[in-house]
PDB file of C-alpha atoms in Angstrom:
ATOM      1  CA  UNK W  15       0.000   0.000   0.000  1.00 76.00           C
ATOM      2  CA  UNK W  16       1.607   3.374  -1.201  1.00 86.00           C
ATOM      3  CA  UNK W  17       2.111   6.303   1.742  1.00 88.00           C
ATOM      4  CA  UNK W  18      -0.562   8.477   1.919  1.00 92.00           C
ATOM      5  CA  UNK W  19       0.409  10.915   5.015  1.00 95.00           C
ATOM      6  CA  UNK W  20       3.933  11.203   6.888  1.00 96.00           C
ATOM      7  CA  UNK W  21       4.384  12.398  10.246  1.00 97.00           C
ATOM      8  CA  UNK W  22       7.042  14.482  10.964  1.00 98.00           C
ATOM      9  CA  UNK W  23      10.121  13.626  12.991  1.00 98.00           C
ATOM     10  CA  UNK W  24      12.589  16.784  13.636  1.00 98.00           C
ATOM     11  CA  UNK W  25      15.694  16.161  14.851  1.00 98.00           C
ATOM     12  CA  UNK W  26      17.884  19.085  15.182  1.00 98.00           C
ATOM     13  CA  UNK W  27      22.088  18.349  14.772  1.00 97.00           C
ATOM     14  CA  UNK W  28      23.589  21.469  16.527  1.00 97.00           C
ATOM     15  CA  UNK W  29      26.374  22.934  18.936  1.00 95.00           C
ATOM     16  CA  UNK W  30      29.057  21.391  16.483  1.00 94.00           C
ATOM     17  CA  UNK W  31      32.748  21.742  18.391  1.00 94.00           C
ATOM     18  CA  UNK W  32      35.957  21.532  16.778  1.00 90.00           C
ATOM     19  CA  UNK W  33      38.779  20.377  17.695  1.00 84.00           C
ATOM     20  CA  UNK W  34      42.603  20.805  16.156  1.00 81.00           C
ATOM     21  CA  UNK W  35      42.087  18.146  13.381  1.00 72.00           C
ATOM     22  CA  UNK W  36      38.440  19.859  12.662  1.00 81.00           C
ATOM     23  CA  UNK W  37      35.212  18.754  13.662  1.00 88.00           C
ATOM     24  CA  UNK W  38      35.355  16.893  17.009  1.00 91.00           C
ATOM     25  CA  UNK W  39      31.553  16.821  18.283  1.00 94.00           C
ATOM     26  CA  UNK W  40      27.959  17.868  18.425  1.00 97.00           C
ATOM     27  CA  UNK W  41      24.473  17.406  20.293  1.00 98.00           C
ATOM     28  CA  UNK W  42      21.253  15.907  18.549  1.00 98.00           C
ATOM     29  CA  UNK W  43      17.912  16.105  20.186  1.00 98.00           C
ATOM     30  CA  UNK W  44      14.521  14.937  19.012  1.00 98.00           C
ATOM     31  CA  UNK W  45      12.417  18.473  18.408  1.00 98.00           C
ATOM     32  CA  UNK W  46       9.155  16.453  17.845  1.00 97.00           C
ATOM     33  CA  UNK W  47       7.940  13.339  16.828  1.00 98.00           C
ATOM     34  CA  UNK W  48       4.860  10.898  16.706  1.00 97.00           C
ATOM     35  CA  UNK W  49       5.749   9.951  20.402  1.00 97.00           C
ATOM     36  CA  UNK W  50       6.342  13.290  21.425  1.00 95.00           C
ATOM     37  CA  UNK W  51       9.357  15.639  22.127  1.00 95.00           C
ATOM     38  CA  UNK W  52      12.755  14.777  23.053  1.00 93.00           C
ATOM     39  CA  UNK W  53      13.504  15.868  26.727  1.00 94.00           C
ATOM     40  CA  UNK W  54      17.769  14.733  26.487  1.00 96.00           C
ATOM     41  CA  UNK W  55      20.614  16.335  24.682  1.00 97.00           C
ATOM     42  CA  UNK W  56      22.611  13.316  23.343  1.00 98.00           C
ATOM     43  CA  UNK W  57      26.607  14.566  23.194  1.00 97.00           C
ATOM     44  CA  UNK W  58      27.961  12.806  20.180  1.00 97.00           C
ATOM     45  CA  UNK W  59      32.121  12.296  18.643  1.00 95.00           C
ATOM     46  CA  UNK W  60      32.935  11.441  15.735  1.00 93.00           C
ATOM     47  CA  UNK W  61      34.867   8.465  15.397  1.00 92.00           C
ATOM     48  CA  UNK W  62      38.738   8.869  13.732  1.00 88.00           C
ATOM     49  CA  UNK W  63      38.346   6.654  11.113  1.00 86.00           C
ATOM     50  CA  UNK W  64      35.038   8.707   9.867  1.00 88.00           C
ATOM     51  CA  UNK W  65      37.172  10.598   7.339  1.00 85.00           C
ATOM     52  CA  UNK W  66      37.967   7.116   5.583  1.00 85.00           C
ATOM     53  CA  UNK W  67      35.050   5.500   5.731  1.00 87.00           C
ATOM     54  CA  UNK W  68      32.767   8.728   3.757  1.00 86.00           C
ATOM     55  CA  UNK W  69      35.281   7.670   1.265  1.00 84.00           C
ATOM     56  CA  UNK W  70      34.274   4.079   0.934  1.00 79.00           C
ATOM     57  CA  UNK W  71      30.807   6.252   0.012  1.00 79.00           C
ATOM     58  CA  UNK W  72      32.141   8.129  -2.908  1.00 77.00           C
ATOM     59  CA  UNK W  73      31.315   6.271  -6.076  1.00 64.00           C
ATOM     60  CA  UNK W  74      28.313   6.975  -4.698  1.00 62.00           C
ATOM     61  CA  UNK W  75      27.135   3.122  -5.864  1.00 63.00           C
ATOM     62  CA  UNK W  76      25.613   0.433  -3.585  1.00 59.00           C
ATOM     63  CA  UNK W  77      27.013  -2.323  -5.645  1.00 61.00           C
ATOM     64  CA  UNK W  78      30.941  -2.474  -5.121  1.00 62.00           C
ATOM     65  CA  UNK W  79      31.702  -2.602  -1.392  1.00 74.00           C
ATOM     66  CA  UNK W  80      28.616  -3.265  -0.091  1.00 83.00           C
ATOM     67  CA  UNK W  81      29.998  -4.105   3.822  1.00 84.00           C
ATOM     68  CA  UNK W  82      31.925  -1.474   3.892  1.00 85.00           C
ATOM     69  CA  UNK W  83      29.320   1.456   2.769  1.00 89.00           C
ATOM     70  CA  UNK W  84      26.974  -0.429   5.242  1.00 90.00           C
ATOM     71  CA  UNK W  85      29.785   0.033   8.093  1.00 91.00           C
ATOM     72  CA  UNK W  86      29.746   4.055   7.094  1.00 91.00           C
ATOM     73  CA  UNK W  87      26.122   4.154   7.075  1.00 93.00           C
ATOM     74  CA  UNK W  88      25.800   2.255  10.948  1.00 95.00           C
ATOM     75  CA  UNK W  89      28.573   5.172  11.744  1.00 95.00           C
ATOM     76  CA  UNK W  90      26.604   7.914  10.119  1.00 96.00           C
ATOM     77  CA  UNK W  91      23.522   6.562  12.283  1.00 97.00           C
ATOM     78  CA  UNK W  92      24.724   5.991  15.443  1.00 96.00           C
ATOM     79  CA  UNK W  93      25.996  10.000  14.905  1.00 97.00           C
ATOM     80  CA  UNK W  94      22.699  11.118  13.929  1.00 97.00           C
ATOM     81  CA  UNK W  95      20.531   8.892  16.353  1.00 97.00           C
ATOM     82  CA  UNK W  96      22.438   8.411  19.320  1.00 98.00           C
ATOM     83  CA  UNK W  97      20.583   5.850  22.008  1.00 97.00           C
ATOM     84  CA  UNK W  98      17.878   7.993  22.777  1.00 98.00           C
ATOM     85  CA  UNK W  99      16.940   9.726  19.597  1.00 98.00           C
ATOM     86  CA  UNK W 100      17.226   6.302  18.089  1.00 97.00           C
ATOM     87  CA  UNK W 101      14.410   4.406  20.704  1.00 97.00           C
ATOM     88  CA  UNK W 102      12.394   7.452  19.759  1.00 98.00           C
ATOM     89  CA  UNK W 103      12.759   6.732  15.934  1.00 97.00           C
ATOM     90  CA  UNK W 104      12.247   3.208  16.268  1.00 96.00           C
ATOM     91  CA  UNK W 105       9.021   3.957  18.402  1.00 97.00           C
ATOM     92  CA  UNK W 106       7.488   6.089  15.800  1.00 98.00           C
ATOM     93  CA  UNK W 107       8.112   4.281  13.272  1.00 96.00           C
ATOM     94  CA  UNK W 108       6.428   1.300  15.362  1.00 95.00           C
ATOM     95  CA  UNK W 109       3.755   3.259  15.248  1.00 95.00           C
ATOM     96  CA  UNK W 110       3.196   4.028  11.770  1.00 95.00           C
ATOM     97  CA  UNK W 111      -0.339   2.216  10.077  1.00 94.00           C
ATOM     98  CA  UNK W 112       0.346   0.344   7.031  1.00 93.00           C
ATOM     99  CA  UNK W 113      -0.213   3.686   4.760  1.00 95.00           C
ATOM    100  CA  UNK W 114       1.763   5.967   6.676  1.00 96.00           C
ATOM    101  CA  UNK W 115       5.617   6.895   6.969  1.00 96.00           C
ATOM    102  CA  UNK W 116       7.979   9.028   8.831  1.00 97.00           C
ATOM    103  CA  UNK W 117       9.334  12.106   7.353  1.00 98.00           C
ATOM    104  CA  UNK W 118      12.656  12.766   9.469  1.00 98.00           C
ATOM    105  CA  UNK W 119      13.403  16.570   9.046  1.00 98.00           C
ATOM    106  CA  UNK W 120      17.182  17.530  10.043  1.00 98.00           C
ATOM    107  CA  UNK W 121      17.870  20.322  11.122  1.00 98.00           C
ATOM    108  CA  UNK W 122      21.638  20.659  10.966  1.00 97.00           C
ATOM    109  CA  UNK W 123      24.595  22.632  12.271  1.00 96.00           C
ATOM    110  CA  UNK W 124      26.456  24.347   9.403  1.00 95.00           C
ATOM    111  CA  UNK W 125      29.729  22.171  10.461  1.00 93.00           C
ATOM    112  CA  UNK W 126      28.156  18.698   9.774  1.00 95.00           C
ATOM    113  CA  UNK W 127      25.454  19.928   7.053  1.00 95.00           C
ATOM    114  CA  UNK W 128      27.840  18.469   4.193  1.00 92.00           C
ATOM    115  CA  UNK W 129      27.865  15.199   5.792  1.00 93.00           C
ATOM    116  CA  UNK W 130      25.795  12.680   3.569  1.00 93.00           C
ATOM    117  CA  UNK W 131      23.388  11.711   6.029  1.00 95.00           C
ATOM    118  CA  UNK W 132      21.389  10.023   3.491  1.00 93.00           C
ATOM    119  CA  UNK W 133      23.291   7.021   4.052  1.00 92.00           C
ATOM    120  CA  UNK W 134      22.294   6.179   7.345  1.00 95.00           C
ATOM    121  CA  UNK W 135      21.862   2.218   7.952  1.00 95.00           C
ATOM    122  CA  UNK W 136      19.528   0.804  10.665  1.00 93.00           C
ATOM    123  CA  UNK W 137      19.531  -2.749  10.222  1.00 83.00           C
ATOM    124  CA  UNK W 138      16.461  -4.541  11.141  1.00 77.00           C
ATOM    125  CA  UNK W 139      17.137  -7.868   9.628  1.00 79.00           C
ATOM    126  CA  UNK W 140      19.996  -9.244   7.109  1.00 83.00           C
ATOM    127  CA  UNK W 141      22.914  -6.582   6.206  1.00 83.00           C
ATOM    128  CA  UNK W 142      21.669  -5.809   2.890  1.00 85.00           C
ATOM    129  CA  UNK W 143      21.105  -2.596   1.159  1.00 84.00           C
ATOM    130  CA  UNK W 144      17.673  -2.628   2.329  1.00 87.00           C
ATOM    131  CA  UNK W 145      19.045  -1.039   5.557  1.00 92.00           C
ATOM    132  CA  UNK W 146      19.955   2.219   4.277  1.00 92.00           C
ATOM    133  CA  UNK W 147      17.247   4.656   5.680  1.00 93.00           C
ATOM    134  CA  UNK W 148      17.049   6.417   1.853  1.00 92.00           C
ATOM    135  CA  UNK W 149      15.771   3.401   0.908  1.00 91.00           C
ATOM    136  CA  UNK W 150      13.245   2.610   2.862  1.00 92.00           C
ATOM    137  CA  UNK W 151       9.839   3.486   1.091  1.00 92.00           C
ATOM    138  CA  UNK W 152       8.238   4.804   4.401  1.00 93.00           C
ATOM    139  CA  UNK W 153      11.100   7.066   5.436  1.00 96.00           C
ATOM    140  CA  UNK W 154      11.559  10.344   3.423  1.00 96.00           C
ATOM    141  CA  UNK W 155      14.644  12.528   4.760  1.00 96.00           C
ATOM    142  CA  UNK W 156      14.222  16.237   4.193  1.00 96.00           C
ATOM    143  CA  UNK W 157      17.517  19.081   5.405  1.00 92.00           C
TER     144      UNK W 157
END
């Protein structure tokens, strides 16, 4: 059955700090959603080896390299939904009906804007391509 209404999740991406090799950390926090508003800050770093896996992500293909872009997208997730902005993702999504979806709005610090959060990977059963979040028919992801 196609989606006929999505509900809005907002999660805003701000307070980026830097650090001397750039961009060390920011916060997330869930602005609204189908369960309701976020009431934590999450406090997130990015991993070293971030810089080398957005590479693995360059050809921009989901054929070559499959593990490895799925590594970079379970990275890029557990960035953008940290352990409490992810139960609150996974619980609105839970409680989509069969002709509804989740429109996850990001609202993003300037710092980590260029980051291509479209890859993000939540795997909910084998570690195929099915897990990237862009893919998923009910999620639409709107900056």
């Amino acid at each position: 059955m196609p989606v006929r209404h999505f509900h809005d999740f907002i999660l805003v991406a701000d307070a980026a700090q830097s650090a001397a090799g750039g961009l060390a950390s920011f916060e997330v926090r869930v602005f609204d959603s189908p369960v309701g508003q976020g009431t934590r800050k999450e406090s997130v770093r990015l991993p070293d080896g971030l810089a080398r896996q957005l590479r693995w992500l360059e050809d921009r293909t989901l054929d070559s390299e499959l593990a490895r872009q799925i590594e970079a997208g379970e990275t890029l997730a557990a960035l953008l939904l940290p352990p409490y902005a992810r139960q609150m993702f996974s619980a609105s999504l839970a409680r989509l009906r069969e002709d509804e979806g989740l429109r996850l709005i990001l609202r993003l610090d300037a710092a980590i804007a260029d980051l291509p959060w479209e890859y993000i990977y939540l795997a909910s059963g084998p570690r195929d391509a099915a897990g990237f979040v862009a893919l998923d028919p009910r999620i639409s992801i709107v900056r």
